[in-house]
Amino acid sequence: MKALAGFARRYARNRAAVLGLVLVAIVAAMALAAPILYPESPWEMVGRPLLRPFQNPEFPLGTDALGRDVAAGILHGASVSLTIGIVATVVSVVLGTLVGAVGGWYGGWIDDALGRLTDVFQTMPFFVFALALVAILSPSVGTIIFAIGIVTWPPVARLVRGEFLALKSRDFVQACLGIGMSDARIIATQLLPNCAAPIIVTASIKVATAILTESSLAFLGLGDPNVMSWGTMIGQARDLLRTAWYLTAIPGVVILLTVMALNLVGEGLNDALNPRLKPR
Amino acid sequence: MTGPMLAVEGLAKSYRASRGTVRAFEDVSFAVAAGETVALVGESGCGKTSLAKTIYRLQDADAGSVRLAGTDITRLSRRALRPHRRLMQMVFQDPYASLNPRLTVGRILEEPLIVHGIGDRAGRQGQVRRALERVGLAAAAAERHPHQFSGGQRQRIGLARALMLEPGVLLCDEPVSALDVSVQAQVLNLLAGVQEERRLAMLFISHDLGVVRHMADRVLVMYLGRIVESGPARRIFARPAHPYTRALLAAAPVPDPDVEAARPREILQGDPPSPIDPPPGCGFHPRCAFAEARCRTERPPLRTVGDRRVACHRATGDDEASLRLPFAPQPH
Amino acid sequence: MTAPLLAVEGLSVRFRSGGRMLPAVDGLDIAIAAGETVAVVGESGCGKSVTALAIMGLLPAPPDCAVAGRAALDGVDLLSLPPEGLRRLRGRAMAMVVQEPRTSLNPVFTVGDQIAEAVRVHTACSARAARARAVELLELVRIPDAARRLDDYPHRFSGGMRQRVMIAIAMACDPRLLIADEPTTALDVTIQAQILDLLGDLQARFGMALLLITHDLGVVARMARRVVVMYAGRKVEEAPLRPLFAAPRHPYTQGLMRASPHHAPAGGGRRLAEIPGVVPPLDALPLGCAFAPRCPVAFDRCRDERPAVLPAGDGRLAACFRAAGEAAPA
C-alpha cells in the first residue's frame, strides 16, 4: 500500500503525465458512454447529410455525407480503438515476454533460434506486414488484433531478453538455483517482477501504436466493416476534405490526443517506476 | 557418519573465450569435515569463485567429482540434485545483488522452504522468525524489503537464507569483503558462532589474509587455477612453503606499524599471467624469485612436504623457504 | 612551526537530499606539511572521500551541495577560488588518484595521449615534448617497455597498470600535494603492495605531501606518518602513527583496531571484538557524539553534547569526553 502511495506521488509530480491520464480517462469514459448515449448503431443514417458541427444540438459534431452522427461515431470509435489497442498490446506483450524470457533465460541455441525469429519479424516493415495479414485473413476485430499483436512483439522480446540477461547473473538468481528452484518458478516469481516496470512502460506506449495502426488500417479500408472506427471515419471523409474538412479533422484530432495522452502516461510511468533515474 | 561432509576430487573447469580456452581451475582436490573451516585464498581471477560455483552446481564440472556427505553430486540431474541441495548452501559476496529487491525479506527466507515443500504457511513463518532472530535481526524485518537494510544486515539475511534448509555444508564466497571493518567483525562472529553450533563444514573463500587467518582451520592457496599450497592455517601463516604464499603474506598490509616497519621489502613484480595463455611449467615461475630452469618447463605436482602439501620444486620442508612472520606476534 | 602546505580548517560539506541539507563533513581540521604523509581513515560514508573532493574543488555546485570553511594550499584558500583559478592549481599544485582503475581512463584514447594531454594542459610544450614526457612518466611509474606501451589503449592494461597510469597522469606536473583516495582498494594484495611501494617512492623522491584516504588500517600502518580518524563526518581522533596504534584514545578507534582480525589469535578462539550497531545515517545523526549509540563507555553527557576535538596528550587530539580526562558522573 505504501509502495502504491509512493508510486502515485512520483507519478503526480509529472504534470504532463497527469494530463495524459485525464485524457485517457476521458476516452475510456467516452467508450463506456457510447452504448448509453447512442444506443443505435453509429452506421444508422439519422439526420440530414453534411451538417456542420455546433449547428444542430441534436448532432453536436455534425453529420457525414450519408447523414450519420459524427458524435456517435467518435464515441463508438473510442470503444473500438481502446479495445483493439489494449487487447492487441496484451497479445504483443505476452508473446514478446514469452519469447524474450525463454531466450534470455535458457541462452544457447534456444536463444539463437528465438533471436533469428525475432529478427525476421522485426526486419519486416511492420505496417506493411500487418496490412498483408489483415488483407489475407479478411478484416475483423479479431484479425486486426491478431495482426497488430503479431507484428509488434519483437521489441518486447528484445527488452525482456535484455533484462533477463542482466538479471540472471545476479547473485539472487544464483541463490534461487542453489536452493533448487525450478526454472518456471524463477522466471515467474523472481525475474518477471524485476522487469515489470519497463514492460508496463512499453505496454502503455504500445497501446498508442496499436490505436494508430488500427486507424491506419481502417483508413485504408481494412477496418472491421461491422464496427465504427476513427480510421474508417477519416477514410470515408477524405474525398470531402475540401468541402467538409471537419469530417476528417474531428476524428484526426481525437486520434492525435489519444495517442499523445498514452505517450505521456508512458513517460509518467517510466519516471514513477524508475525513481532512481530521476535526479533528486 | 564417517568421511568428510564435502569432498572434491580432481575438479576442473574451463570456458571457451573468443581468444582461446580459459582454464578456470584444474585438478582441485580437498575435503572439508563437519565442524571444520577450510579457507580458499587467492587473488582475483585465480578461479576461486568459479570453483565455488562448480561445487555448488551452478555450473557443471569438466572433470572430477564433488561428493556431498558421501554422494557424488557432480553429474546428478537437476531433479535428482534437488534433495541434496538441502545439504549444501551458499552465502554470496555482494549483499546488494544477492537478495531479490522486489521481494520482502520474509518471502526471500520462506522461498527455500516452499521449494522443498517444508511445513505449512504458519510453520514456515515461525521458521523465518527464528532464523531472523538467530542472525540478530528483529522478526519484524520479515515485512521489509532488502533496500531498507544496510550491507551488514543484508549479509545476515543472506546467511539466514542459507541456514533455512539446515545444511551441513556452508559455502561462503567473500562473505565480508563488501563490508566495513566494524560490521565485518559482527558478521564473522556470527558465521563462526553458527558454524560451531551446527558443526557446519565451511568452505570460506576470501582474498583477505587477515580474515582467513582468523577463521580457518586449514588453508588452500590458489594461483592461476591450481592449488599451490594447502595445510593447517596456523602453520601456513607462520611458515609459508610456496613462494607465492610467501609473497602473498609479505604483501598483505598489517595494522601494526612495528610489523610494517620491520617488513622485509619483498615485492612481487608483475601481474598474474592470463589463464587463457598460462606459462609452461609452474604457473608462478615468471614472478618467482626462486625459479630455476626446471620450473620453466616442468609443472610441479602437489606433494606432501612436512605438515602440508605444496606444488613447488624447491620447497623442502625445512626453513629454506620459510618467511618471517608478517603478522603481529602472537601472545597466546 | 612553519605553515603547513595544506591547511583545512572548519571544513563543512552538506548535500541536499529530499529537501534537507545533510552534513557529510562537519567542522573538519586537517593540516599537512610539505612532504608529509597523512592518512584519513574511516568507514564508508564517514566523509573521507567528500573531504578529498572538497579540497580538489570537485563537489557538485550549489544548491545540491554547500561547502563552508577553509582549505588553504600554500596560503591560497581553495574554497574561495574561482573555478578558473582552481583549475589551474589542479594538476599542477595538487593532483588526485581515485579508487576505480577501470573507469578512470577514457577507453577511446591511448594511454600516451591521455598522459600527454595532462602534460599539455598545464605546460605550453610541443606535442613531441609532451610525448617524451609521457614516456618519462610511464617509466617513473615503472611500466616496463614504456615507449612501446604508450600507444596502447587502456583495455590492454591490467587494473594495477591502469592505476600506475593514473599515478603518471597525477605526477605529470610535479604536484606538491597528491591526494590518493582508496588507491589500492580495487586491487589484489600483491598489486596493492606494488602500488603502495610506488607511491612511497615517488613521495620520497619528489618530496610531495600525500593525503592518503583509506578504510584499511593495514595500509595506514604501512604508509602514514600521521593519522586522522573520521566517523560520521567528523574527526574523532588525530595522532602520530605509532602512538595511535599503540594506544588509541577514542573508543571508535579502539573498536576499529580490536575488530580487525589481525589482532585476534589465528584459528580457534573465534570471537572478534565487534562494534555493535551500525553507522548512523546522515539524516538521523544523534544529538551529541555521533558514536555514542555504539560506544561501550558513553555516558549521559555524550548523548546530549557534542565533544570538541581537544588535545589528549603527546601531540594527539581526540573528540571524546573520556579521552580528555574528564570524570564520568557517578
GROMACS .gro file of C-alpha atoms in nm, chain C residues 33-145:
model
  113
  645ALA     CA    1   5.323   1.972   0.600
  646ALA     CA    2   5.522   1.962   0.278
  647GLY     CA    3   5.647   1.610   0.215
  648GLU     CA    4   5.434   1.456   0.487
  649THR     CA    5   5.201   1.156   0.457
  650VAL     CA    6   4.874   1.189   0.641
  651ALA     CA    7   4.617   0.913   0.632
  652VAL     CA    8   4.248   0.979   0.672
  653VAL     CA    9   4.085   0.658   0.783
  654GLY     CA   10   3.722   0.570   0.837
  655GLU     CA   11   3.440   0.353   0.714
  656SER     CA   12   3.221   0.415   0.411
  657GLY     CA   13   3.011   0.726   0.448
  658CYS     CA   14   3.237   0.886   0.710
  659GLY     CA   15   3.312   1.178   0.479
  660LYS     CA   16   3.671   1.097   0.390
  661SER     CA   17   3.620   1.094   0.014
  662VAL     CA   18   3.397   1.402   0.027
  663THR     CA   19   3.684   1.580   0.203
  664ALA     CA   20   3.916   1.492  -0.085
  665LEU     CA   21   3.666   1.615  -0.340
  666ALA     CA   22   3.616   1.938  -0.146
  667ILE     CA   23   3.990   2.008  -0.145
  668MET     CA   24   4.009   1.937  -0.517
  669GLY     CA   25   3.703   2.154  -0.582
  670LEU     CA   26   3.522   1.866  -0.747
  671LEU     CA   27   3.199   1.872  -0.546
  672PRO     CA   28   2.867   1.938  -0.720
  673ALA     CA   29   2.761   2.301  -0.743
  674PRO     CA   30   2.511   2.466  -0.507
  675PRO     CA   31   2.225   2.421  -0.434
  676ASP     CA   32   2.294   2.045  -0.434
  677CYS     CA   33   2.594   2.091  -0.217
  678ALA     CA   34   2.710   2.361   0.026
  679VAL     CA   35   3.071   2.396   0.134
  680ALA     CA   36   3.192   2.611   0.424
  681GLY     CA   37   3.527   2.664   0.596
  682ARG     CA   38   3.876   2.700   0.456
  683ALA     CA   39   4.116   2.475   0.269
  684ALA     CA   40   4.437   2.667   0.211
  685LEU     CA   41   4.710   2.530  -0.012
  686ASP     CA   42   5.025   2.737   0.038
  687GLY     CA   43   4.808   3.008   0.189
  688VAL     CA   44   4.563   3.022  -0.103
  689ASP     CA   45   4.210   2.934   0.002
  690LEU     CA   46   4.090   2.674  -0.248
  691LEU     CA   47   3.729   2.703  -0.141
  692SER     CA   48   3.700   3.070  -0.232
  693LEU     CA   49   3.897   3.043  -0.556
  694PRO     CA   50   3.707   3.099  -0.881
  695PRO     CA   51   3.674   2.787  -1.097
  696GLU     CA   52   3.942   2.904  -1.340
  697GLY     CA   53   4.198   2.960  -1.065
  698LEU     CA   54   4.115   2.625  -0.912
  699ARG     CA   55   4.154   2.453  -1.245
  700ARG     CA   56   4.500   2.599  -1.280
  701LEU     CA   57   4.603   2.464  -0.942
  702ARG     CA   58   4.452   2.124  -1.001
  703GLY     CA   59   4.706   1.901  -1.165
  704ARG     CA   60   4.987   2.147  -1.105
  705ALA     CA   61   4.994   2.213  -0.731
  706MET     CA   62   4.774   1.922  -0.636
  707ALA     CA   63   4.654   1.606  -0.803
  708MET     CA   64   4.431   1.316  -0.717
  709VAL     CA   65   4.431   0.941  -0.775
  710VAL     CA   66   4.100   0.762  -0.718
  711GLN     CA   67   3.991   0.410  -0.647
  712GLU     CA   68   3.846   0.276  -0.968
  713PRO     CA   69   4.113   0.189  -1.223
  714ARG     CA   70   3.855   0.051  -1.467
  715THR     CA   71   3.662   0.367  -1.533
  716SER     CA   72   3.912   0.641  -1.464
  717LEU     CA   73   4.078   0.620  -1.805
  718ASN     CA   74   3.899   0.710  -2.126
  719PRO     CA   75   3.875   0.390  -2.332
  720VAL     CA   76   3.890   0.563  -2.672
  721PHE     CA   77   4.228   0.735  -2.631
  722THR     CA   78   4.566   0.572  -2.598
  723VAL     CA   79   4.737   0.583  -2.264
  724GLY     CA   80   5.011   0.803  -2.413
  725ASP     CA   81   4.755   1.055  -2.542
  726GLN     CA   82   4.594   1.079  -2.202
  727ILE     CA   83   4.922   1.138  -2.020
  728ALA     CA   84   5.044   1.386  -2.284
  729GLU     CA   85   4.712   1.568  -2.254
  730ALA     CA   86   4.767   1.609  -1.880
  731VAL     CA   87   5.114   1.747  -1.950
  732ARG     CA   88   4.995   1.995  -2.212
  733VAL     CA   89   4.702   2.125  -2.007
  734HIS     CA   90   4.947   2.289  -1.771
  735THR     CA   91   5.267   2.344  -1.967
  736ALA     CA   92   5.299   2.506  -2.305
  737CYS     CA   93   5.502   2.247  -2.490
  738SER     CA   94   5.505   2.078  -2.828
  739ALA     CA   95   5.328   1.751  -2.892
  740ARG     CA   96   5.665   1.588  -2.932
  741ALA     CA   97   5.789   1.716  -2.596
  742ALA     CA   98   5.466   1.609  -2.428
  743ARG     CA   99   5.508   1.262  -2.570
  744ALA     CA  100   5.865   1.242  -2.450
  745ARG     CA  101   5.746   1.350  -2.107
  746ALA     CA  102   5.475   1.082  -2.119
  747VAL     CA  103   5.741   0.815  -2.174
  748GLU     CA  104   5.935   0.954  -1.881
  749LEU     CA  105   5.627   0.943  -1.664
  750LEU     CA  106   5.545   0.585  -1.761
  751GLU     CA  107   5.900   0.490  -1.671
  752LEU     CA  108   5.861   0.679  -1.348
  753VAL     CA  109   5.565   0.463  -1.251
  754ARG     CA  110   5.764   0.153  -1.351
  755ILE     CA  111   5.570   0.038  -1.651
  756PRO     CA  112   5.804  -0.193  -1.837
  757ASP     CA  113   5.872  -0.115  -2.202
   0.00000   0.00000   0.00000
